[in-house]
Structure formats: structure tokens, C-alpha cells
Amino acid sequence: SENARVYATIARKSRLPTLKDRYSQRLGTYIANPDLQPEESLNYELVYPGTPWAGATAEAALFYSDIKDKIQSVANVSGILSQMQNVGEVRSTGIELGLSNEFTGWLAVGANYTWIDLDNRSNPSRKLTDVPAHKLTAQVLAHPTVNWDLIAFAEYNSSRWASDTVELDGFTTLNLKAAFKPSDGTVLEAGVTNVADKDYELAEGFPSPGRTWLVRADYFF
């Protein structure tokens, strides 16, 4: 229709292992794997982008992928050493939803949600790592005057596997920023990331930054 459309895609893709994937020992923490095979996938996607009402933009997507010889880092292959390996035949199924709306000339909000289900069909005991099943982001942009922008951004991630035995906890973070334009070409910004000082990890043993304050000035000429 005038305000919506639907399309589908089918794509075959290959991921070739890099020299780093095959040979790098990463400062003595990995074992080389010169026999690492290419990863191949057949991907299907059905997408709806549209404008459900005035000022709103929406998108919904269903996707399914058959992945052969998925490449992944496998921990504790020999003692504490890891290795890049082909971990099996994997099915990936998911949904993506997005909605944004401009309520007035000075306020806009939006949110995105993703659900992914990963299934290792050839080796169920091998965990598929680094991907949370649920991810939700939300943002608010306020433009109260011609010189001011106020931004809030929140993100939620459910738990994710870091290895076959280690599951990292889910987390929620909030970031805030204000931008002031005193004149043409000048922008002053101040903000704080991870407002609640959440202790979380995206990879085992590597904590993400805690609460961080920032101040920035830009001049364009």
C-alpha cells in the first residue's frame, strides 16, 4: 500500500576464515587451527516496513538461517587455551521489531527488539556463544529549543553463553547526553554512560566500563 510494503529475500553467503582465525595464537591464549573450513549459510528473510500512523515508522522481520560449519571460538580446548573451530550445523531463527514515533516537533521516541534462537543440530552439547536470546533498546530524543538536544538511550541484553560451561548474566544499561549549540558551528556536549554503574561482561574475564562521564566541545569551520 502507500504506507507499507512487504518483501522477502533469499541469500547464500560464505564466511572465509581469516589468517588470524587459522594461525593467530593471540598472545599465547589460542591454539592455531590451519584446517578451519569456510562457514556457509542459506538465509531467508521476510520484512515489513511501514508507517502505521502519521509520525510513526515501524518494521518487522522474520528470519531463518541454515548454517554449515559455523566458525566460533571454543574455550578450554587444551587447559586454558582456546581455538577457532567449526562447531557444527546450526539453525538460527529470529524476529526483529522496531517502532519509532515523533509525537511533536520536539520529542521523538523509539524502540527495537530482537529475539534469536540458535540450535546446534549436529552437536547439541556445544554451546553457541556471544549471542543473547533477547535484546531490547529504547531511545528518547528531546529538542526543547533550537539550541538544545537531550538524549536518553537504554539497552537490555539477556544472558549469553561465553563457553560450554560459562553463562554470562543479562544486564540493562542507561546512557544520558545533553548537547548545546551556542552558535553556528559550535557544539558542547556532556553526558554519562552506564548511569547505574552496572557490572557486566560481553566476554568472560573482560568487564565492560562502569559509569563514565564525558565532556566534549566541537567547532566546525
Coordinates of C-alpha atoms in Angstrom, one line a residue, residues 13-208:
K13 CA 26.7 -16.4 2.0
S14 CA 30.2 -17.7 2.8
R15 CA 32.5 -16.6 5.6
L16 CA 36.0 -17.5 4.8
P17 CA 38.3 -18.0 7.8
T18 CA 41.0 -15.3 8.0
L19 CA 44.7 -15.8 8.6
K20 CA 44.1 -14.6 12.1
D21 CA 41.3 -17.2 12.6
R22 CA 43.6 -20.0 11.4
Y23 CA 47.0 -19.1 12.7
S24 CA 47.0 -16.4 15.3
Q25 CA 47.9 -17.6 18.9
R26 CA 46.6 -14.2 20.3
L27 CA 49.4 -13.6 22.7
G28 CA 49.6 -17.3 23.7
T29 CA 45.9 -17.7 24.6
Y30 CA 44.8 -19.6 21.4
I31 CA 45.9 -22.8 19.5
A32 CA 46.3 -22.4 15.8
N33 CA 43.8 -24.3 13.5
P34 CA 45.1 -24.3 9.9
D35 CA 42.3 -26.8 9.0
L36 CA 39.5 -24.4 9.7
Q37 CA 36.8 -24.7 7.0
P38 CA 34.7 -21.9 5.5
E39 CA 31.3 -21.2 7.0
E40 CA 28.4 -21.3 4.6
S41 CA 24.8 -20.2 5.2
L42 CA 21.4 -20.1 3.4
N43 CA 19.4 -17.2 4.7
Y44 CA 15.7 -16.4 4.4
E45 CA 14.1 -13.1 5.5
L46 CA 10.5 -11.7 5.4
V47 CA 10.3 -8.0 6.1
Y48 CA 7.6 -5.4 6.6
P49 CA 8.5 -1.7 6.8
G50 CA 5.6 0.8 7.0
T51 CA 4.0 3.9 8.5
P52 CA 1.1 2.6 10.7
W53 CA 0.1 6.2 11.6
A54 CA 1.2 9.7 11.0
G55 CA 4.7 10.4 12.5
A56 CA 5.4 6.7 13.1
T57 CA 7.8 4.3 11.4
A58 CA 7.6 0.5 12.0
E59 CA 9.5 -2.5 10.9
A60 CA 9.0 -6.2 11.5
A61 CA 11.3 -9.0 10.2
L62 CA 11.3 -12.8 10.4
F63 CA 14.5 -14.6 9.5
Y64 CA 15.8 -18.1 9.3
S65 CA 19.3 -19.3 8.5
D66 CA 20.8 -22.8 7.9
I67 CA 24.5 -22.5 8.7
K68 CA 27.1 -25.2 7.8
D69 CA 30.4 -25.4 9.6
K70 CA 29.8 -22.4 11.8
I71 CA 33.0 -20.7 12.9
Q72 CA 33.3 -20.0 16.6
S73 CA 35.8 -19.5 19.4
V74 CA 35.9 -22.6 21.6
A75 CA 37.3 -22.2 25.1
N76 CA 39.4 -24.6 27.2
V77 CA 40.4 -26.8 24.2
S78 CA 43.7 -27.5 25.9
G79 CA 43.9 -26.4 29.5
I80 CA 43.0 -22.7 29.4
L81 CA 43.8 -22.3 25.7
S82 CA 41.0 -21.6 23.2
Q83 CA 40.8 -22.3 19.5
M84 CA 38.7 -21.2 16.5
Q85 CA 36.7 -24.2 15.3
N86 CA 33.9 -25.3 13.0
V87 CA 31.2 -26.2 15.7
G88 CA 28.6 -27.8 13.5
E89 CA 25.4 -27.4 11.6
V90 CA 23.4 -24.5 13.1
R91 CA 19.9 -23.2 12.7
S92 CA 19.2 -19.6 13.5
T93 CA 15.6 -18.4 13.8
G94 CA 14.6 -14.9 14.9
I95 CA 12.3 -11.9 15.0
E96 CA 13.2 -8.2 14.8
L97 CA 10.6 -5.5 15.7
G98 CA 11.1 -1.7 15.6
L99 CA 8.9 1.3 16.2
S100 CA 9.7 5.0 16.3
N101 CA 7.3 7.9 16.7
E102 CA 7.7 11.7 16.6
F103 CA 4.9 12.9 19.0
T104 CA 5.6 16.6 18.5
G105 CA 8.1 18.8 16.8
W106 CA 10.5 18.4 19.7
L107 CA 10.0 14.9 21.1
A108 CA 10.8 11.5 19.4
V109 CA 10.9 8.0 20.9
G110 CA 11.8 4.6 19.5
A111 CA 12.4 1.0 20.5
N112 CA 13.8 -2.1 18.9
Y113 CA 13.5 -5.7 20.0
T114 CA 15.3 -8.8 18.7
W115 CA 14.8 -12.5 19.6
I116 CA 17.2 -15.1 18.3
D117 CA 17.1 -18.9 18.8
L118 CA 20.3 -20.7 18.0
D119 CA 20.2 -24.5 17.7
N120 CA 23.3 -26.6 17.1
R121 CA 21.7 -29.6 15.4
S122 CA 24.8 -31.7 14.8
N123 CA 26.3 -31.2 18.3
P124 CA 23.7 -30.0 20.9
S125 CA 26.3 -30.1 23.7
R126 CA 28.3 -27.4 22.1
K127 CA 27.0 -24.0 23.2
L128 CA 26.7 -21.2 20.7
T129 CA 28.3 -18.2 22.2
D130 CA 28.2 -14.4 22.4
V131 CA 24.6 -14.0 21.2
P132 CA 21.8 -13.1 23.7
A133 CA 18.4 -14.6 23.0
H134 CA 16.7 -11.3 23.8
K135 CA 17.9 -7.7 23.1
L136 CA 15.8 -4.5 23.6
T137 CA 16.8 -0.9 23.1
A138 CA 14.9 2.2 23.6
Q139 CA 15.7 5.9 23.0
V140 CA 14.2 9.3 23.6
L141 CA 15.3 12.4 21.8
A142 CA 14.0 15.8 23.1
H143 CA 14.6 19.0 21.3
P144 CA 13.1 21.6 23.7
T145 CA 14.7 24.6 22.0
V146 CA 16.6 25.3 18.8
N147 CA 19.9 25.1 20.8
W148 CA 19.4 22.0 22.9
D149 CA 19.2 18.3 22.3
L150 CA 18.6 15.8 25.2
I151 CA 19.1 12.1 24.6
A152 CA 18.4 9.0 26.7
F153 CA 19.3 5.5 25.5
A154 CA 18.6 2.3 27.3
E155 CA 19.7 -1.3 26.4
Y156 CA 18.7 -4.7 27.8
N157 CA 20.5 -7.9 27.0
S158 CA 19.5 -11.3 28.3
S159 CA 22.1 -13.9 29.3
R160 CA 24.6 -15.3 26.8
W161 CA 26.9 -18.3 26.8
A162 CA 30.7 -17.5 26.8
S163 CA 31.7 -21.1 26.6
D164 CA 30.1 -24.6 27.1
T165 CA 30.2 -24.1 30.9
V166 CA 30.1 -20.3 31.5
E167 CA 26.9 -18.3 31.0
L168 CA 27.2 -14.5 31.4
D169 CA 24.3 -12.7 33.2
G170 CA 22.0 -10.4 31.4
F171 CA 22.2 -6.6 32.0
T172 CA 20.4 -3.3 31.5
T173 CA 22.3 0.0 30.9
L174 CA 21.2 3.6 30.6
N175 CA 23.1 6.4 28.9
L176 CA 22.2 10.1 29.0
K177 CA 23.6 13.0 27.0
A178 CA 22.9 16.8 26.5
A179 CA 24.1 18.8 23.6
F180 CA 24.1 22.6 23.4
K181 CA 24.7 24.7 20.3
P182 CA 25.6 28.3 21.5
S183 CA 26.4 29.4 17.9
D184 CA 26.7 28.1 14.4
G185 CA 29.5 25.6 14.2
T186 CA 29.9 25.1 17.9
V187 CA 28.6 22.1 19.9
L188 CA 29.1 21.5 23.6
E189 CA 28.2 18.0 24.9
A190 CA 28.0 16.4 28.4
G191 CA 26.8 13.0 29.4
V192 CA 27.1 9.8 31.4
T193 CA 27.2 6.2 30.2
N194 CA 26.1 3.2 32.3
V195 CA 24.3 5.5 34.7
A196 CA 23.7 2.7 37.3
D197 CA 27.4 1.7 37.2
K198 CA 26.3 -1.9 36.2
D199 CA 29.0 -4.6 36.4
Y200 CA 28.6 -6.7 33.3
E201 CA 30.6 -8.6 30.7
L202 CA 30.2 -9.2 27.0
A203 CA 33.1 -11.7 27.1
E204 CA 34.3 -13.8 30.1
G205 CA 37.0 -12.1 32.1
F206 CA 36.6 -8.7 30.3
P207 CA 34.3 -6.4 32.4
S208 CA 32.7 -3.5 30.5

